[in-house]
GROMACS .gro file of C-alpha atoms in nm:
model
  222
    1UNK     CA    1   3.106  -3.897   3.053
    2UNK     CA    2   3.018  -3.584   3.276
    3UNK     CA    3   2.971  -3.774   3.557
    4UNK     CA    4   3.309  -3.948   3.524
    5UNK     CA    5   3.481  -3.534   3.539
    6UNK     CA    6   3.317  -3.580   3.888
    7UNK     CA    7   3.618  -3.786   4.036
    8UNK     CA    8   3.930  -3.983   4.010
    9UNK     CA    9   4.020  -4.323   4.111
   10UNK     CA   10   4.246  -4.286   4.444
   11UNK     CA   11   4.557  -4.298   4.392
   12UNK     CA   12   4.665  -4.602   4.676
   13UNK     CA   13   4.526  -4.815   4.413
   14UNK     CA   14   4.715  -5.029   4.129
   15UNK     CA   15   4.717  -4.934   3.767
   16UNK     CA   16   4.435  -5.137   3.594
   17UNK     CA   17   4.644  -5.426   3.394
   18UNK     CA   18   4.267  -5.460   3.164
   19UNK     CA   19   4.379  -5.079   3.048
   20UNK     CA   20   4.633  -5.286   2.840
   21UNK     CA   21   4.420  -5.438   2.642
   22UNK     CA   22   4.433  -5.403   2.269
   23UNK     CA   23   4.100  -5.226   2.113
   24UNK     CA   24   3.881  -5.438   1.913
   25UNK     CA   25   3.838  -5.467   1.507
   26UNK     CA   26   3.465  -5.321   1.585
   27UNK     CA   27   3.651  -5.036   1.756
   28UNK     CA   28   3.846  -4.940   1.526
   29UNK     CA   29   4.159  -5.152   1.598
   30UNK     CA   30   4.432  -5.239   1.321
   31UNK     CA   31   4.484  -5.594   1.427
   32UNK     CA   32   4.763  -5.568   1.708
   33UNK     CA   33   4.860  -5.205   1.655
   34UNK     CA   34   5.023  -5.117   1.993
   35UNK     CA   35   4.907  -4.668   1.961
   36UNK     CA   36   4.578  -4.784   2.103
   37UNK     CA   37   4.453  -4.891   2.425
   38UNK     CA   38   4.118  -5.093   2.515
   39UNK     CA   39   3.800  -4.856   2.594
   40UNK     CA   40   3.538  -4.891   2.871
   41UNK     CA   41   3.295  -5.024   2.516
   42UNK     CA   42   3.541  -5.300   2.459
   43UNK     CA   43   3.635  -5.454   2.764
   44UNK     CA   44   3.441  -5.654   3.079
   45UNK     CA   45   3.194  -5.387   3.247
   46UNK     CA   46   3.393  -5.231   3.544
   47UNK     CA   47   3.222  -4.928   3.696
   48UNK     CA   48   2.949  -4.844   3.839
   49UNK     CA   49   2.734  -4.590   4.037
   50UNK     CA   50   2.519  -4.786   4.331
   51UNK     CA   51   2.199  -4.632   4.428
   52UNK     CA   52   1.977  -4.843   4.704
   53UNK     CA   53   1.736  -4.774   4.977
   54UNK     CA   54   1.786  -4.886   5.318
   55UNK     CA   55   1.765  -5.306   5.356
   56UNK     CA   56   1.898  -5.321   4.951
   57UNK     CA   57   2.224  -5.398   4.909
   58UNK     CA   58   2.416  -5.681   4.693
   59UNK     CA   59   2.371  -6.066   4.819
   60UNK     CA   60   2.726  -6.299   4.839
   61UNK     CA   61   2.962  -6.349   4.587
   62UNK     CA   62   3.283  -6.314   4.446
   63UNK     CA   63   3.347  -6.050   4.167
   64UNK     CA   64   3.384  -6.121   3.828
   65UNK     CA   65   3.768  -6.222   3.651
   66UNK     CA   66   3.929  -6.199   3.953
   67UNK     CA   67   3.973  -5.846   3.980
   68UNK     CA   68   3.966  -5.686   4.324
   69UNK     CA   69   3.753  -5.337   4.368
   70UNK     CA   70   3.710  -5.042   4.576
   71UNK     CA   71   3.383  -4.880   4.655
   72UNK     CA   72   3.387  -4.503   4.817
   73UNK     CA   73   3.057  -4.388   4.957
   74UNK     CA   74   2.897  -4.067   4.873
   75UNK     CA   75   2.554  -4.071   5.122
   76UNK     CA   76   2.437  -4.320   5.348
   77UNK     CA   77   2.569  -4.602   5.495
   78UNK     CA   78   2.666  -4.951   5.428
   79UNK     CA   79   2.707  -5.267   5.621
   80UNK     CA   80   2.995  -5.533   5.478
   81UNK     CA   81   3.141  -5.878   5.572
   82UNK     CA   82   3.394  -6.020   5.359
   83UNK     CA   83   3.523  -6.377   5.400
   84UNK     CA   84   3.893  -6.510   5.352
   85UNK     CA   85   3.922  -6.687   5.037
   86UNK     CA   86   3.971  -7.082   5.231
   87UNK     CA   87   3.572  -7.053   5.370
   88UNK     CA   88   3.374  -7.325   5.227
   89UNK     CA   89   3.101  -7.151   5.014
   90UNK     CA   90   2.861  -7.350   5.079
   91UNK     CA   91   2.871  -7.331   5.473
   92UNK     CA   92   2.804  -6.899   5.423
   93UNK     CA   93   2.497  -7.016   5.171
   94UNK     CA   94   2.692  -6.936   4.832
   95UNK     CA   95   2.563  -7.299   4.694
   96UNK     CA   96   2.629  -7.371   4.358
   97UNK     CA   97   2.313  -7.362   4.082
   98UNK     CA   98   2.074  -7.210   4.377
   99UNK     CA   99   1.970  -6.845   4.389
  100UNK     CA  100   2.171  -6.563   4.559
  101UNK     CA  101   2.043  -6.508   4.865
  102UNK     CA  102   1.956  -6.107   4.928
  103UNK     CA  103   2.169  -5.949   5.148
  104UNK     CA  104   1.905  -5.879   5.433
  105UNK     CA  105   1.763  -6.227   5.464
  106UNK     CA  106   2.141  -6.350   5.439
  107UNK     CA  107   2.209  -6.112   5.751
  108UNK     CA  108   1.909  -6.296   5.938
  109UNK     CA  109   2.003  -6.667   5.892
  110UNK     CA  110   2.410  -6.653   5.878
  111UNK     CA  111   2.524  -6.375   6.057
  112UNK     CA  112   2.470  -6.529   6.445
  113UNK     CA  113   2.630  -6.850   6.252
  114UNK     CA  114   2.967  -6.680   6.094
  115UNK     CA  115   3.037  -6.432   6.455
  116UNK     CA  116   2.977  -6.732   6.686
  117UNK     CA  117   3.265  -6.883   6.901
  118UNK     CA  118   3.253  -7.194   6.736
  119UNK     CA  119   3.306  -7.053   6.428
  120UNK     CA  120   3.663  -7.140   6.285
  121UNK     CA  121   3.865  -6.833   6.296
  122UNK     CA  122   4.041  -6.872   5.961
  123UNK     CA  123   3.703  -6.872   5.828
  124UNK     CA  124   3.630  -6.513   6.059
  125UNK     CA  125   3.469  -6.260   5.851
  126UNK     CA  126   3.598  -5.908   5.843
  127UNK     CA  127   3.337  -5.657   5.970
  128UNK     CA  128   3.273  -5.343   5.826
  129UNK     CA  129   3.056  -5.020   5.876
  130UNK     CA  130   3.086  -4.765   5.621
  131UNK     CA  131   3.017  -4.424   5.604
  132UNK     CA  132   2.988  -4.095   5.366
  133UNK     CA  133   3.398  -4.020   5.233
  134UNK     CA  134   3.528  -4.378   5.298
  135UNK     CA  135   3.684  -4.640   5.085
  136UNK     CA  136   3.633  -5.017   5.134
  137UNK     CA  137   3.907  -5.209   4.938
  138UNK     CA  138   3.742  -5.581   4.807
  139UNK     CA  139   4.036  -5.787   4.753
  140UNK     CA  140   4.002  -6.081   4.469
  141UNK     CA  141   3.845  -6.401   4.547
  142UNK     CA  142   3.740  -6.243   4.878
  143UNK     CA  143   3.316  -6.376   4.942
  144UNK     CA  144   3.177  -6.049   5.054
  145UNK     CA  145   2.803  -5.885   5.075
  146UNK     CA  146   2.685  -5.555   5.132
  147UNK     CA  147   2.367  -5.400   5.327
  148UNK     CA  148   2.272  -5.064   5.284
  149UNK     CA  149   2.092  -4.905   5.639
  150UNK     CA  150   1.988  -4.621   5.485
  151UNK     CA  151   1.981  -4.405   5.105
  152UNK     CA  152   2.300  -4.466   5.014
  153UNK     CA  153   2.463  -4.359   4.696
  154UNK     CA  154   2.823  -4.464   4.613
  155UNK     CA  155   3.099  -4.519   4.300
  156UNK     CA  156   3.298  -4.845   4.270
  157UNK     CA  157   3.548  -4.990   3.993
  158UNK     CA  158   3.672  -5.333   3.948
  159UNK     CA  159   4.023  -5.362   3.833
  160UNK     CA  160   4.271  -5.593   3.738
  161UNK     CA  161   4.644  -5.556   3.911
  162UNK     CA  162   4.919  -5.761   3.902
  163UNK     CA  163   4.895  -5.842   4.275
  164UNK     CA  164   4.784  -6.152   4.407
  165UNK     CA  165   4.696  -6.498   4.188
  166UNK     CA  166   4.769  -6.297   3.837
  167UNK     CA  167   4.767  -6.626   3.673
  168UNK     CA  168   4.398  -6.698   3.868
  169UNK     CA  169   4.284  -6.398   3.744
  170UNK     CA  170   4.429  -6.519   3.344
  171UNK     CA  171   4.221  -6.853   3.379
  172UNK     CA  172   3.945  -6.671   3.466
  173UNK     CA  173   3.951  -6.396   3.177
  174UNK     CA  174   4.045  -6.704   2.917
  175UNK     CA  175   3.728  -6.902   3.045
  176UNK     CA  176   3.514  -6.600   3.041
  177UNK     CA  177   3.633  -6.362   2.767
  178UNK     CA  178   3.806  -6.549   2.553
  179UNK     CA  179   3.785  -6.251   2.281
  180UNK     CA  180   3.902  -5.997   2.534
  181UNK     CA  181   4.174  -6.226   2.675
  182UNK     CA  182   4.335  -6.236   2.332
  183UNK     CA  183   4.353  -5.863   2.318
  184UNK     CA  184   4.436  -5.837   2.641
  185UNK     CA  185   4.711  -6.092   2.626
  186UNK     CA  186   4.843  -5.896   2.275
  187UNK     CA  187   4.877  -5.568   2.499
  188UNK     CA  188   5.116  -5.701   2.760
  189UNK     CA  189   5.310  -5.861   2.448
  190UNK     CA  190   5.343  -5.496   2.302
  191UNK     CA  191   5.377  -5.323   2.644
  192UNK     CA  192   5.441  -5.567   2.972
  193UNK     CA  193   5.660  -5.837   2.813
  194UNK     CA  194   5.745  -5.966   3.180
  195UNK     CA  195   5.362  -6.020   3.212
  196UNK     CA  196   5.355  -6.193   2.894
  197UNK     CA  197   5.592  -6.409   2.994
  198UNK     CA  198   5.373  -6.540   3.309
  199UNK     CA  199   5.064  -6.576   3.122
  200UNK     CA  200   5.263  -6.781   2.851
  201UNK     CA  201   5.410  -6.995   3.120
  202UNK     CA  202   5.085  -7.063   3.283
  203UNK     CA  203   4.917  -7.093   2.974
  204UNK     CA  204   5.154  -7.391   2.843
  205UNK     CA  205   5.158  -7.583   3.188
  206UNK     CA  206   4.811  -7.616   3.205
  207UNK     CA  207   4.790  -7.689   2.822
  208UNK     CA  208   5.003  -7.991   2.929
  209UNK     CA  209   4.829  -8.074   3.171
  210UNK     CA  210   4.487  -8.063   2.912
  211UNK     CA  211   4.271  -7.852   3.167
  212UNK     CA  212   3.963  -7.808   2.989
  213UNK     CA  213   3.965  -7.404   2.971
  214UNK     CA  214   4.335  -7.420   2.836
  215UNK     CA  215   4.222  -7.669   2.584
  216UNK     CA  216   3.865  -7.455   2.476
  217UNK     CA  217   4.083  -7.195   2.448
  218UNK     CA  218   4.403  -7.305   2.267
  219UNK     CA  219   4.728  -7.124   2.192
  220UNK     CA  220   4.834  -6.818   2.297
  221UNK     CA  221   4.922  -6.648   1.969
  222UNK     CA  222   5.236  -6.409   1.952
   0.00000   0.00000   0.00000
């Protein structure tokens, strides 16, 4: 908790929508009362403070429910490319069932590959060098790794915002949290009706349509 009196989340960013959540029975919720809000103990893990040496770094993925994230760098620097959402995953080595590859043996068997003319330019990564003070902004469903040249020491948060496939970013909190996406969904009832509304919509259609997460998870319950 000190370290968290240490900074603030810039302000260019979205509310987090996952702040909405109701707080659990374990937590000392009263079963839907609307005074109380999710805590960091009862929701998805969201923040973190990243400490590598130089060649660490994180290998290619796609962060977790959807959410897009910011990371601000406090020492050192760090190396990014993040892909548009349409690339194939498996042509930048994100193959399904097979280990992540680490970011600095990614860098020497893709990166000629992915900055080549013959790459297709709707596929283009963006390039990134960051330094000490600056913000990178990850936007959701964005492939992206990282490679730290040197020490580097930085803060980053995951967060959910209304922005962008919302109703993605529902299918993927139903498939994977099914306990938080009930309180969650119960905290835009008491406070974001107009959210609500599009989860419920979504919800139904693809209830209808017996998609297999819709189905595991059932009804939305008002």
């Amino acid at each position: 908790s000190v370290l968290l009196d240490e900074y603030t989340v810039p302000q260019c960013f979205s509310p987090d929508l996952f702040d909405l959540a109701l707080p659990s029975a374990s937590d000392g919720g009263d079963d839907g009362g609307t005074d109380d809000i999710a805590t960091c103990a009862n929701r998805p893990p969201y923040r973190w403070i990243l400490i590598g040496p130089a060649r660490s770094g994180t290998g290619l993925h796609v962060d977790p429910l959807w959410t897009n994230a910011w990371v601000t760098v406090l020492q050192g620097r760090k190396r990014w490319l993040l892909f548009p959402p349409c690339t194939p995953p498996e042509t930048i080595g994100m193959i399904e069932d097979q280990p992540q590859i680490p970011s600095s043996v990614w860098f020497r068997d893709y990166y000629e590959k992915v900055t080549s003319v013959d790459w297709p330019e709707e596929w283009r990564p963006v390039e990134v060098l960051q330094c000490p003070g600056e913000t990178v902004f990850v936007p959701n469903g964005w492939p992206h790794l990282v490679l730290n040249l040197e020490l580097t020491v930085a803060v980053t948060h995951n967060y959910a915002s209304e922005e962008g496939p919302f109703e993605r970013m529902w299918e993927e909190v139903a498939t994977e949290e099914i306990d938080f996406a009930r309180r969650w969904y119960a905290g835009m009832l008491a406070r974001r009706k107009r959210l609500a509304d599009r989860v419920k919509e979504y919800h139904s259609n693809t209830l209808c349509d017996k998609r297999e997460w819709a189905l595991r998870y059932g009804d939305l319950r008002e």
